[in-house]
């Protein structure tokens, strides 16, 4: 009997897949000519705006000066003509609510002209401020019910762009999203505030170093995005993937990733076509995509841009996530951004490469001269101090139900935050700690004795993949961010904690030198040594996956916050609230609202997964197990009736596993019926300790059944099918 499970249908649809007919023709196209054609970029602004308005805009963009609102009308009018010429009919304020999604509300440019026709309009006030119906976005209690309004505010530092659709184009204006009282309801607002704080403190330090006009110091971000691609037919045949983004069941395939034949292997043709079309879209939007390659797991890939200012990098990263999913669908595939779509197979992360740059260059580049070396060491040590002092807070920024499956699972960094410096820099760190460097002074040059050392490791590629926070030659790479997460929150915290350390360093230098620049060298040496002595516990160059490291880290007093419920409270610690409010990044209320939103989100995610697991177990797995049991029973009865004594080994196994399955269905039902207390944290604990734990034992039974139930009866596409059929 041929069964017609959704799985069988999916397989035949995949086999019959035909390449897309309306694929765009990319041949003969020059990336150079295409790049940024849909962006209201500097070149276009210079062309379309009057000189004073262009200059005023530039002062805000390049120097961080407050926006002169009186220029809005002229900018709006230029934007409108540019957008209409590009075929836009609508405009939208794009914003980034705390759902990690991108939100937009489209308005037409056209209004009735009162004479039976329509006229295109776009005022300065519509550019500067929008009022989306925002009541359904999480606010963590900031917006009370009587005032559900939220406002979007034009972010001039991220250029407007045209988003194309075969049926019409839209002018997109990146915005911040705030409540009527000015409190942040989004990811962008605190990110911008943190960049401002970082700039202010970095300026103080640079000034002490004698730089009079270093230009604005900008946090930079280069996010590498990992993702999976599977055929869409499989995606739709798996309710768990469709609704939760990950598989809740699935036995390990006979061939997993242990062959390591996928990493940097040839990219399959359908996938490459998809990548090329996605890149085509990215280029038009001025997103500097640079690399594409296979990742470690079968069916896993990565895309990374050239780094940009953290704010722009963030906005572009959101577009990348959206476009990957949209374009994949055109090629009959689903792009999975979940941190752990498949158990037992590597999950996906989003490495956040982070640094700070200004007119002087990259401040985390060791440079060639002793002067640059010293400057580098100051910024590098500021980061080390920051990450040690606020390790738990930084850890909390990557806490989510999805990322819990990845962190610490011997494929991604552990939940313990530590810093990898590389051999050479670690050696320098040690010497500074011992005081060996500050003693060797040569006359004239500002240095911390660094010229007695080999040149600092420039671009020394780091291959210690087990570290969550690694120095990679001219930047730090924060590897704990989840593939599905916005980079904004981690960047925000990173910027703020480093701002705090730079503040500390500047204040110390001021105190030690009393304004006498000849004392600078000595002062810097002293501060670096103090930092090395006080913060050496965070430096670790060994294997972060090993059990010994877990024990060692505990001895060093480093926090090991294994999951979201353990990690999130770090956000509400007095030290975190003090820090974030001191640098005007988030007020106490904003912090508490974020904590609440994240915890609520965790509960909702696990609840959804629990309900899904229950539904699939009840309506798909149990019937398949019973059907097989019935087949085997008839067979045994038949054999008996003709005088044979059949082996019932398999039948016994099925009966036993089916019994387990029924019991587990009952207990997960029970777990889902309770909430575990009144307070949000107790709910979260319940979801972690009761619901998730039940899901895990349910999964064990289901996966065991998958290994013995007749393949014809099995209802869900298997790991083997999803990962290896291209
Ligand atoms: P790997 O996989 O070896 O880490 P990739 O080339 O995939 O390297 O990614 C490196 C990322 O780091 C790129 O996005 C790159 O632009 C980014 N990067 C390089 N320099 C900086 C910097 N100064 N600030 C932020 N990101 C940077
Ligand atoms: Mg990397």
XYZ file of C-alpha atoms and ligand atoms in Angstrom:
754
model
C 0.000 0.000 0.000
C 1.424 3.393 -1.007
C 0.823 5.917 1.694
C 0.217 9.552 0.900
C 1.654 11.276 3.891
C 2.611 14.922 3.494
C 6.132 13.623 3.602
C 5.703 11.433 0.523
C 4.077 14.291 -1.345
C 6.915 16.595 -0.362
C 9.494 14.151 -1.619
C 7.875 13.790 -5.010
C 7.461 17.551 -5.294
C 11.143 17.985 -4.537
C 12.091 15.409 -7.122
C 9.968 17.228 -9.691
C 11.410 20.655 -8.902
C 12.059 22.734 -11.983
C 14.384 25.705 -11.925
C 12.616 29.003 -11.839
C 11.515 30.392 -15.194
C 11.370 34.023 -14.175
C 14.820 34.104 -12.671
C 16.417 37.462 -13.262
C 19.139 37.656 -15.842
C 22.306 38.543 -14.022
C 24.654 38.061 -16.883
C 26.693 40.978 -18.094
C 25.685 43.015 -15.083
C 28.300 45.126 -13.385
C 28.209 45.195 -9.625
C 29.843 48.586 -9.687
C 27.097 50.149 -11.763
C 24.386 48.484 -9.716
C 25.740 49.245 -6.284
C 23.592 51.624 -4.274
C 21.302 52.514 -7.182
C 18.302 52.310 -4.879
C 19.792 54.341 -2.054
C 19.348 58.015 -1.323
C 23.062 58.104 -0.655
C 25.611 60.833 -0.347
C 25.984 61.196 -4.096
C 22.256 61.603 -4.659
C 21.916 63.939 -1.695
C 24.656 66.143 -3.038
C 22.938 66.258 -6.409
C 19.387 66.882 -5.260
C 19.771 69.067 -2.192
C 20.759 72.687 -1.971
C 24.218 73.229 -0.559
C 23.178 74.524 2.871
C 20.700 71.717 3.360
C 23.173 69.095 2.227
C 25.753 70.519 4.616
C 23.327 70.610 7.524
C 22.434 66.982 6.882
C 26.098 66.019 6.722
C 26.820 67.682 10.039
C 24.336 65.326 11.657
C 25.458 62.254 9.750
C 29.221 62.673 9.906
C 29.658 64.608 13.126
C 26.688 63.514 15.173
C 25.351 67.061 15.568
C 21.639 67.492 16.378
C 19.356 67.485 13.365
C 18.186 70.872 12.125
C 14.478 70.149 11.690
C 13.968 73.110 9.384
C 15.669 71.259 6.541
C 13.092 68.464 6.594
C 10.776 70.014 4.013
C 13.451 70.340 1.404
C 14.809 66.853 2.060
C 11.288 65.415 1.892
C 10.618 67.090 -1.398
C 13.886 65.837 -2.908
C 13.223 62.379 -1.565
C 9.761 62.397 -3.068
C 10.880 63.317 -6.578
C 13.729 60.828 -6.417
C 11.413 58.060 -5.193
C 8.670 58.808 -7.741
C 11.230 58.687 -10.496
C 12.264 55.284 -9.189
C 8.693 54.098 -9.506
C 7.724 54.345 -5.841
C 4.069 54.819 -5.037
C 4.305 54.558 -1.265
C 6.608 55.458 1.557
C 7.119 53.769 4.883
C 8.886 54.399 8.126
C 10.833 51.222 8.786
C 11.419 50.454 12.443
C 12.807 47.715 14.603
C 10.480 46.805 17.464
C 11.528 44.465 20.240
C 10.165 41.456 18.397
C 13.455 41.208 16.450
C 11.428 41.651 13.278
C 11.319 44.591 10.948
C 8.113 46.613 11.020
C 6.655 49.004 8.506
C 3.446 50.782 7.711
C 3.007 51.956 4.160
C 1.374 55.209 3.144
C 0.653 56.319 -0.366
C 2.317 59.469 -1.664
C -0.939 60.300 -3.353
C -3.794 62.342 -1.938
C -6.981 63.487 -3.629
C -6.453 66.934 -5.134
C -10.079 67.982 -4.597
C -10.735 68.100 -8.324
C -11.277 64.408 -8.875
C -7.580 63.632 -9.330
C -4.607 62.678 -7.165
C -1.498 64.602 -6.241
C 1.789 63.284 -4.905
C 2.689 64.778 -1.543
C 5.349 64.210 1.060
C 5.949 66.801 3.738
C 8.859 67.353 6.058
C 6.718 66.390 9.000
C 5.791 63.072 7.370
C 9.500 62.454 6.893
C 10.488 63.383 10.430
C 7.772 61.639 12.348
C 5.282 58.851 11.847
C 2.641 57.333 14.003
C 2.184 53.671 13.230
C -0.591 51.807 14.932
C 1.806 50.349 17.400
C -0.381 48.889 20.081
C 0.549 45.338 19.188
C 4.286 45.757 19.634
C 5.805 44.732 22.934
C 6.463 47.625 25.270
C 6.978 45.795 28.556
C 4.492 48.009 30.326
C 5.923 51.308 29.092
C 2.897 52.141 27.026
C -0.124 51.967 29.212
C -3.394 51.117 27.602
C -4.724 54.665 27.679
C -1.775 55.815 25.606
C -0.921 53.097 23.148
C 0.684 55.422 20.666
C 4.245 55.059 19.552
C 6.143 57.354 17.237
C 8.693 56.683 14.582
C 11.440 59.267 14.199
C 13.598 59.711 11.108
C 17.154 58.412 11.535
C 19.137 60.617 9.191
C 22.289 58.572 9.698
C 20.811 55.612 7.834
C 19.911 56.592 4.263
C 16.460 56.063 2.806
C 16.169 53.461 0.081
C 13.782 52.021 -2.484
C 12.445 48.574 -1.874
C 11.362 46.955 -5.108
C 8.448 44.668 -5.724
C 7.305 43.421 -9.132
C 4.039 45.308 -8.529
C 5.468 48.612 -7.344
C 8.200 50.183 -5.291
C 8.306 51.662 -1.822
C 10.431 54.398 -0.329
C 11.779 53.116 2.985
C 12.891 55.509 5.701
C 14.812 53.988 8.617
C 13.444 55.286 11.910
C 13.665 54.984 15.665
C 10.519 53.920 17.498
C 9.655 55.611 20.780
C 6.700 56.080 23.095
C 4.976 59.437 23.417
C 7.096 60.047 26.514
C 10.253 59.464 24.458
C 11.064 56.041 25.836
C 12.692 53.540 23.531
C 10.411 50.832 22.188
C 12.912 49.480 19.715
C 16.460 48.302 19.040
C 17.675 51.353 17.183
C 17.148 54.052 19.796
C 19.473 52.582 22.452
C 21.970 51.618 19.759
C 22.214 55.237 18.623
C 22.428 56.447 22.207
C 25.219 53.962 22.968
C 27.172 55.051 19.899
C 26.947 58.600 21.129
C 28.232 57.597 24.570
C 31.094 55.649 23.028
C 32.038 58.587 20.851
C 32.054 60.993 23.791
C 34.337 58.859 25.941
C 36.626 57.891 23.063
C 37.042 61.593 22.263
C 38.233 62.230 25.802
C 40.870 59.524 25.533
C 42.026 60.604 22.090
C 42.294 64.190 23.238
C 44.598 63.130 26.067
C 46.704 61.424 23.451
C 47.060 64.733 21.704
C 44.717 64.208 18.775
C 42.920 67.478 18.200
C 40.553 66.475 15.435
C 40.145 62.709 15.224
C 36.615 63.047 13.795
C 33.612 61.224 15.182
C 34.423 57.836 16.682
C 32.000 55.274 15.324
C 31.324 51.757 16.518
C 31.636 49.437 13.538
C 29.855 46.153 12.938
C 30.446 43.332 10.486
C 27.823 40.650 11.117
C 28.332 37.202 9.609
C 24.986 35.480 9.085
C 24.668 31.707 9.125
C 21.526 30.031 7.836
C 20.120 26.762 6.550
C 18.371 26.142 3.275
C 15.933 23.309 2.782
C 13.410 22.599 0.084
C 10.161 24.424 0.754
C 8.110 21.278 0.332
C 9.810 19.789 3.350
C 9.341 22.986 5.275
C 5.583 22.906 4.746
C 5.368 19.210 5.595
C 6.855 19.941 9.041
C 4.503 21.873 11.322
C 7.363 22.350 13.784
C 9.577 24.108 11.244
C 6.665 26.116 9.965
C 5.549 27.349 13.380
C 8.597 27.211 15.604
C 11.414 27.479 13.080
C 13.071 24.308 14.315
C 12.474 20.583 14.228
C 11.128 19.273 17.515
C 11.637 15.675 16.420
C 13.972 13.874 14.058
C 16.356 10.960 14.444
C 20.005 11.527 13.656
C 20.690 10.715 9.995
C 23.084 7.879 9.169
C 25.305 10.450 7.513
C 25.689 13.600 9.547
C 28.221 16.400 9.396
C 31.068 14.218 10.652
C 32.342 13.750 7.129
C 33.074 17.469 6.978
C 32.592 17.350 3.254
C 30.284 20.328 3.105
C 32.402 23.123 4.608
C 33.840 25.256 1.834
C 32.760 22.576 -0.633
C 31.301 23.524 -3.999
C 28.052 25.422 -3.547
C 25.126 23.502 -5.091
C 23.771 25.114 -8.230
C 20.299 25.992 -6.963
C 21.827 27.523 -3.868
C 24.347 29.513 -5.839
C 21.623 30.907 -8.095
C 19.733 31.949 -5.000
C 22.814 33.593 -3.494
C 23.508 35.513 -6.666
C 20.007 36.876 -6.875
C 20.024 37.816 -3.190
C 23.346 39.597 -3.665
C 21.943 41.403 -6.679
C 19.251 42.824 -4.394
C 21.772 43.649 -1.659
C 23.974 45.573 -4.056
C 21.098 47.705 -5.258
C 20.402 48.570 -1.646
C 24.010 49.486 -1.010
C 24.670 46.537 1.273
C 28.334 45.640 0.841
C 28.044 41.855 0.786
C 31.447 40.319 0.529
C 31.592 36.609 1.262
C 29.394 33.588 0.667
C 30.228 30.027 1.483
C 29.026 26.709 2.793
C 29.116 26.261 6.531
C 29.981 23.242 8.659
C 26.619 21.489 8.684
C 25.003 20.003 5.587
C 22.561 22.508 4.117
C 24.151 25.379 6.069
C 25.578 28.536 4.526
C 26.960 31.922 5.476
C 26.882 35.415 4.104
C 28.896 38.390 5.380
C 29.177 42.039 4.401
C 32.069 44.426 4.688
C 31.677 46.178 8.027
C 29.864 49.489 8.386
C 28.899 51.835 11.182
C 27.068 49.755 13.770
C 23.788 51.528 13.065
C 23.887 51.058 9.324
C 25.255 47.540 9.735
C 22.263 46.791 11.928
C 19.717 48.167 9.467
C 21.366 46.305 6.620
C 21.464 43.126 8.640
C 17.679 43.273 8.991
C 17.328 43.622 5.240
C 19.690 40.682 4.753
C 17.526 38.453 6.945
C 14.350 39.482 5.135
C 15.817 39.149 1.662
C 17.398 35.762 2.296
C 13.988 34.433 3.175
C 12.183 36.138 0.329
C 14.631 35.138 -2.392
C 14.953 31.567 -1.097
C 11.218 31.117 -1.625
C 11.637 32.105 -5.279
C 14.022 29.202 -5.661
C 11.700 26.768 -3.949
C 13.635 26.796 -0.699
C 13.098 27.941 2.850
C 15.801 29.885 4.596
C 15.947 28.861 8.247
C 17.338 31.513 10.551
C 16.663 29.645 13.786
C 19.701 29.029 15.990
C 19.169 25.294 16.069
C 16.861 23.957 13.373
C 18.265 20.414 13.659
C 19.373 18.679 16.845
C 22.718 16.942 16.617
C 23.785 19.162 13.724
C 25.606 22.464 14.173
C 23.379 25.432 14.815
C 23.603 28.906 13.307
C 25.147 31.968 14.818
C 25.712 35.537 13.837
C 29.276 36.520 14.575
C 29.351 40.175 15.432
C 32.674 41.681 14.410
C 33.056 44.877 16.383
C 35.514 47.727 16.473
C 35.704 51.519 16.622
C 36.909 53.760 13.869
C 37.469 57.443 13.180
C 39.537 59.631 10.871
C 42.668 58.131 12.424
C 41.598 54.694 11.247
C 40.572 51.575 13.079
C 41.325 52.090 16.765
C 41.668 48.352 17.358
C 44.328 48.037 14.707
C 47.712 47.680 16.403
C 49.251 49.918 13.771
C 52.904 50.192 12.860
C 54.322 52.851 15.153
C 54.757 52.721 18.934
C 52.342 55.625 19.219
C 49.649 53.713 17.376
C 50.547 50.600 19.361
C 49.900 52.388 22.615
C 46.645 53.821 21.402
C 45.635 50.355 20.307
C 46.518 48.886 23.687
C 44.393 51.464 25.463
C 41.307 50.676 23.400
C 41.997 46.971 23.531
C 42.431 46.984 27.308
C 39.321 49.108 27.684
C 37.418 46.365 25.903
C 38.986 43.652 28.050
C 38.053 45.472 31.226
C 34.540 46.113 29.948
C 33.856 42.529 28.964
C 35.171 41.227 32.279
C 33.309 43.728 34.387
C 30.025 43.252 32.546
C 30.361 39.633 31.387
C 26.952 38.656 32.708
C 25.249 41.641 31.123
C 26.875 40.902 27.777
C 25.837 37.269 28.089
C 22.247 38.321 28.751
C 22.094 40.158 25.419
C 22.175 36.878 23.507
C 19.701 35.037 25.711
C 16.781 33.491 23.860
C 14.985 30.164 23.745
C 16.520 29.443 20.354
C 20.073 30.379 21.277
C 19.885 28.212 24.422
C 20.123 25.144 22.197
C 23.303 26.371 20.641
C 25.439 28.013 23.305
C 27.563 25.532 25.168
C 26.595 22.632 22.926
C 30.185 22.000 21.800
C 29.638 23.671 18.467
C 29.267 27.245 19.585
C 30.952 29.125 22.378
C 29.985 28.174 25.906
C 27.681 30.363 27.920
C 30.766 31.508 29.850
C 32.091 34.770 28.499
C 35.875 34.869 28.120
C 38.311 36.614 25.789
C 40.754 35.043 23.383
C 43.664 37.342 22.536
C 45.890 35.105 20.457
C 49.323 34.007 21.513
C 51.249 37.171 20.807
C 48.824 39.621 22.324
C 48.289 37.381 25.313
C 52.036 37.415 25.842
C 52.033 41.203 25.764
C 49.123 41.218 28.190
C 51.100 39.011 30.564
C 54.164 41.218 30.326
C 52.164 44.327 31.012
C 50.641 42.583 33.997
C 54.098 41.739 35.343
C 55.156 45.323 34.840
C 57.872 44.393 32.374
C 56.788 46.800 29.732
C 56.370 50.050 31.558
C 59.932 49.884 32.847
C 61.569 50.095 29.449
C 61.324 53.700 28.463
C 63.022 55.295 25.529
C 63.259 59.026 25.269
C 60.986 61.077 23.100
C 58.505 58.575 21.860
C 55.234 57.888 23.520
C 55.218 54.218 24.135
C 54.682 51.636 26.754
C 57.911 49.965 25.910
C 56.155 48.297 23.104
C 58.951 48.848 20.627
C 61.009 46.242 22.428
C 58.461 43.683 21.384
C 57.775 42.043 18.074
C 55.313 44.001 16.013
C 51.840 43.500 17.367
C 49.818 40.812 15.658
C 48.310 42.509 12.669
C 45.488 40.517 11.178
C 46.769 37.398 12.806
C 43.882 35.173 11.798
C 42.418 33.530 14.832
C 41.309 29.960 14.544
C 40.237 29.386 18.108
C 36.595 28.876 17.314
C 35.692 27.920 20.858
C 35.974 31.415 22.283
C 32.889 33.606 22.565
C 34.866 36.838 22.308
C 38.008 36.755 20.238
C 40.509 39.331 19.084
C 40.926 38.721 15.371
C 43.780 40.992 14.411
C 42.014 44.345 14.133
C 38.640 43.866 15.816
C 36.852 41.739 18.353
C 34.453 39.063 17.261
C 31.506 38.306 19.528
C 30.428 34.841 18.522
C 27.604 34.137 20.922
C 24.975 36.119 19.018
C 22.230 33.879 17.616
C 21.451 33.699 13.920
C 17.918 34.936 14.490
C 18.836 37.823 16.762
C 19.239 41.466 15.976
C 22.826 42.619 16.436
C 21.572 45.858 17.921
C 21.276 44.840 21.535
C 24.675 43.169 21.770
C 26.253 46.139 19.986
C 24.453 48.529 22.306
C 25.783 46.852 25.422
C 29.253 46.448 23.955
C 29.384 50.139 23.064
C 28.159 51.155 26.496
C 30.467 48.982 28.567
C 33.467 50.065 26.500
C 32.367 53.691 26.878
C 32.387 53.123 30.644
C 35.906 51.719 30.505
C 37.137 54.588 28.342
C 35.533 56.957 30.813
C 37.461 55.205 33.593
C 40.718 55.354 31.659
C 40.320 59.016 30.719
C 39.474 59.928 34.293
C 42.483 58.020 35.623
C 44.822 59.585 33.088
C 43.531 63.037 33.949
C 44.094 62.369 37.637
C 47.553 60.860 37.206
C 48.918 63.467 34.827
C 47.138 66.512 36.174
C 47.176 67.842 32.641
C 50.937 67.429 32.243
C 51.357 65.566 28.959
C 54.912 64.526 29.741
C 53.445 62.259 32.407
C 51.139 60.564 29.921
C 53.415 57.688 29.110
C 53.853 56.675 32.694
C 50.171 57.112 33.474
C 49.092 54.930 30.586
C 51.565 52.242 31.589
C 50.209 52.261 35.098
C 46.573 52.052 34.013
C 47.250 49.246 31.567
C 48.998 47.310 34.291
C 46.145 47.862 36.712
C 43.677 46.595 34.110
C 45.836 43.559 33.352
C 46.104 42.697 37.032
C 42.430 43.212 37.811
C 40.959 41.628 34.714
C 43.229 38.761 33.755
C 40.543 36.269 34.788
C 38.656 36.946 31.554
C 41.605 35.999 29.315
C 41.492 32.429 28.117
C 43.191 30.932 25.096
C 42.401 27.250 25.552
C 39.570 25.008 24.498
C 36.308 26.647 25.534
C 34.340 23.458 24.931
C 36.278 21.420 27.482
C 35.019 20.373 30.886
C 38.252 21.638 32.467
C 37.431 25.141 31.283
C 34.057 25.013 32.991
C 35.790 24.131 36.251
C 38.553 26.665 35.746
C 36.075 29.405 34.868
C 34.154 28.701 38.060
C 37.390 29.072 40.041
C 38.031 32.374 38.323
C 34.575 33.544 39.306
C 33.330 33.962 35.742
C 29.571 33.704 35.444
C 28.254 30.587 33.724
C 24.683 31.435 32.833
C 23.571 28.353 30.998
C 20.195 29.411 29.725
C 17.891 32.347 29.167
C 16.158 32.134 32.505
C 19.497 32.219 34.317
C 20.995 34.880 32.065
C 18.279 37.520 31.798
C 18.305 38.680 35.434
C 21.789 40.138 34.838
C 20.003 42.906 33.007
C 18.166 44.028 36.121
C 21.219 43.967 38.407
C 21.813 47.355 40.002
C 25.180 47.620 38.207
C 23.533 47.165 34.798
C 20.780 49.666 35.441
C 23.285 52.172 36.790
C 25.545 51.732 33.780
C 22.828 52.024 31.168
C 21.259 55.062 32.754
C 24.567 56.802 33.496
C 25.379 56.854 29.779
C 21.798 57.702 28.808
C 21.344 54.490 26.900
C 18.324 53.167 28.765
C 16.472 54.435 31.799
C 15.615 52.050 34.598
C 12.078 51.759 33.250
C 13.352 50.978 29.779
C 15.681 48.326 31.176
C 12.930 46.692 33.184
C 10.614 46.718 30.200
C 13.252 44.972 28.101
C 13.752 42.343 30.770
C 10.041 41.689 30.884
C 9.699 41.518 27.108
C 12.569 39.034 26.783
C 11.267 36.805 29.526
C 7.740 36.900 28.128
C 9.115 36.060 24.733
C 10.926 33.068 26.183
C 7.738 31.755 27.776
C 5.807 32.246 24.577
C 8.409 30.515 22.448
C 8.619 27.480 24.681
C 4.854 27.359 25.062
C 4.404 27.364 21.282
C 6.948 24.602 20.932
C 5.309 22.555 23.675
C 1.889 22.849 22.057
C 3.348 21.923 18.685
C 5.217 18.923 20.053
C 2.028 17.764 21.687
C -0.025 18.204 18.542
C 2.467 16.440 16.308
C 2.905 13.584 18.748
C -0.826 13.116 19.095
C -1.983 13.554 15.535
C 0.951 12.300 13.502
C 3.346 10.141 15.477
C 0.921 8.175 17.623
C -1.300 7.208 14.642
C 1.790 6.071 12.693
C 3.014 4.010 15.633
C -0.425 2.472 16.107
C -0.773 1.711 12.403
C 2.532 -0.101 12.441
C 1.589 -1.893 15.617
C -1.609 -3.011 13.955
C 0.275 -4.259 10.865
C 2.606 -6.261 13.042
C -0.246 -7.592 15.145
C -2.155 -8.835 12.086
C 1.000 -10.424 10.804
C 1.619 -12.224 14.085
C -2.021 -13.370 14.306
C -1.906 -14.576 10.701
C 1.273 -16.523 11.241
C -0.144 -18.069 14.377
C -3.306 -19.161 12.552
C -1.216 -21.247 10.175
C 0.626 -22.889 13.013
C 3.799 -20.769 13.056
C 5.199 -19.221 16.199
C 6.303 -15.738 15.060
C 8.946 -13.615 16.740
C 7.276 -10.724 18.489
C 10.459 -8.834 19.255
C 9.686 -5.850 17.058
C 6.033 -5.836 18.060
C 7.006 -5.838 21.733
C 9.320 -2.934 21.126
C 6.630 -0.969 19.330
C 4.098 -1.697 22.048
C 6.497 -0.565 24.698
C 7.518 2.641 22.890
C 3.912 3.460 22.059
C 3.088 3.067 25.740
C 5.881 5.492 26.587
C 4.616 7.886 23.962
C 1.121 7.904 25.437
C 2.468 8.530 28.909
C 4.662 11.377 27.680
C 1.804 12.951 25.789
C -0.110 12.979 29.022
C 2.667 14.559 31.018
C 3.435 17.300 28.514
C -0.277 18.055 28.375
C -0.191 18.463 32.105
C 2.909 20.655 32.045
C 1.320 22.919 29.453
C -1.825 23.281 31.521
C 0.103 24.981 34.340
C 2.103 28.141 34.499
C 4.163 27.487 37.591
C 3.346 30.571 39.635
C 2.189 34.153 39.365
C 5.345 35.939 38.612
C 6.952 36.076 35.193
C 10.234 34.589 36.331
C 8.413 31.624 37.840
C 6.523 31.103 34.576
C 9.831 31.052 32.759
C 11.273 28.558 35.229
C 8.260 26.364 34.677
C 8.669 26.474 30.924
C 12.331 25.622 31.251
C 12.081 22.908 33.901
C 8.732 21.307 33.137
C 7.722 22.002 29.538
C 11.159 21.829 27.900
C 12.163 18.822 29.969
C 9.004 17.001 28.919
C 9.583 17.897 25.297
C 13.015 16.375 25.522
C 11.862 13.010 26.822
C 8.979 12.995 24.361
C 11.487 13.590 21.615
C 13.617 10.643 22.693
C 10.671 8.274 22.304
C 9.556 9.755 18.988
C 13.077 9.542 17.572
C 13.346 5.926 18.740
C 10.063 5.180 16.967
C 11.317 6.839 13.791
C 14.139 4.339 13.731
C 11.865 1.306 13.734
C 8.470 2.307 12.312
C 8.000 1.364 8.658
C 9.358 4.125 6.442
C 6.126 4.116 4.443
C 4.130 5.104 7.466
C 6.436 7.791 8.833
C 4.672 11.136 8.510
C 7.485 13.695 8.869
C 10.260 14.406 6.390
C 13.423 12.981 7.947
C 16.698 14.744 8.672
C 18.280 12.812 5.863
C 15.741 14.041 3.368
C 15.713 17.644 4.489
C 19.468 18.033 4.736
C 20.699 16.080 1.770
C 18.131 16.427 -1.004
C 19.083 19.547 -2.923
P 35.812 34.943 9.415
O 34.766 33.975 8.947
O 37.213 34.466 9.275
O 35.554 35.467 10.764
P 34.665 36.790 7.496
O 35.424 37.387 6.350
O 33.589 35.811 7.195
O 35.793 36.217 8.459
O 34.016 37.930 8.332
C 34.757 38.924 8.902
C 33.848 40.102 9.179
O 34.537 41.046 10.007
C 33.440 40.858 7.927
O 32.086 41.211 8.004
C 34.333 42.071 8.015
O 33.862 43.201 7.314
C 34.320 42.330 9.501
N 35.315 43.325 9.925
C 36.554 43.541 9.451
N 37.091 44.636 10.031
C 36.181 45.138 10.895
C 36.125 46.265 11.768
N 37.123 47.125 11.884
N 34.986 46.447 12.483
C 33.965 45.615 12.379
N 33.962 44.548 11.579
C 35.046 44.293 10.834
Mg 34.041 35.230 11.877
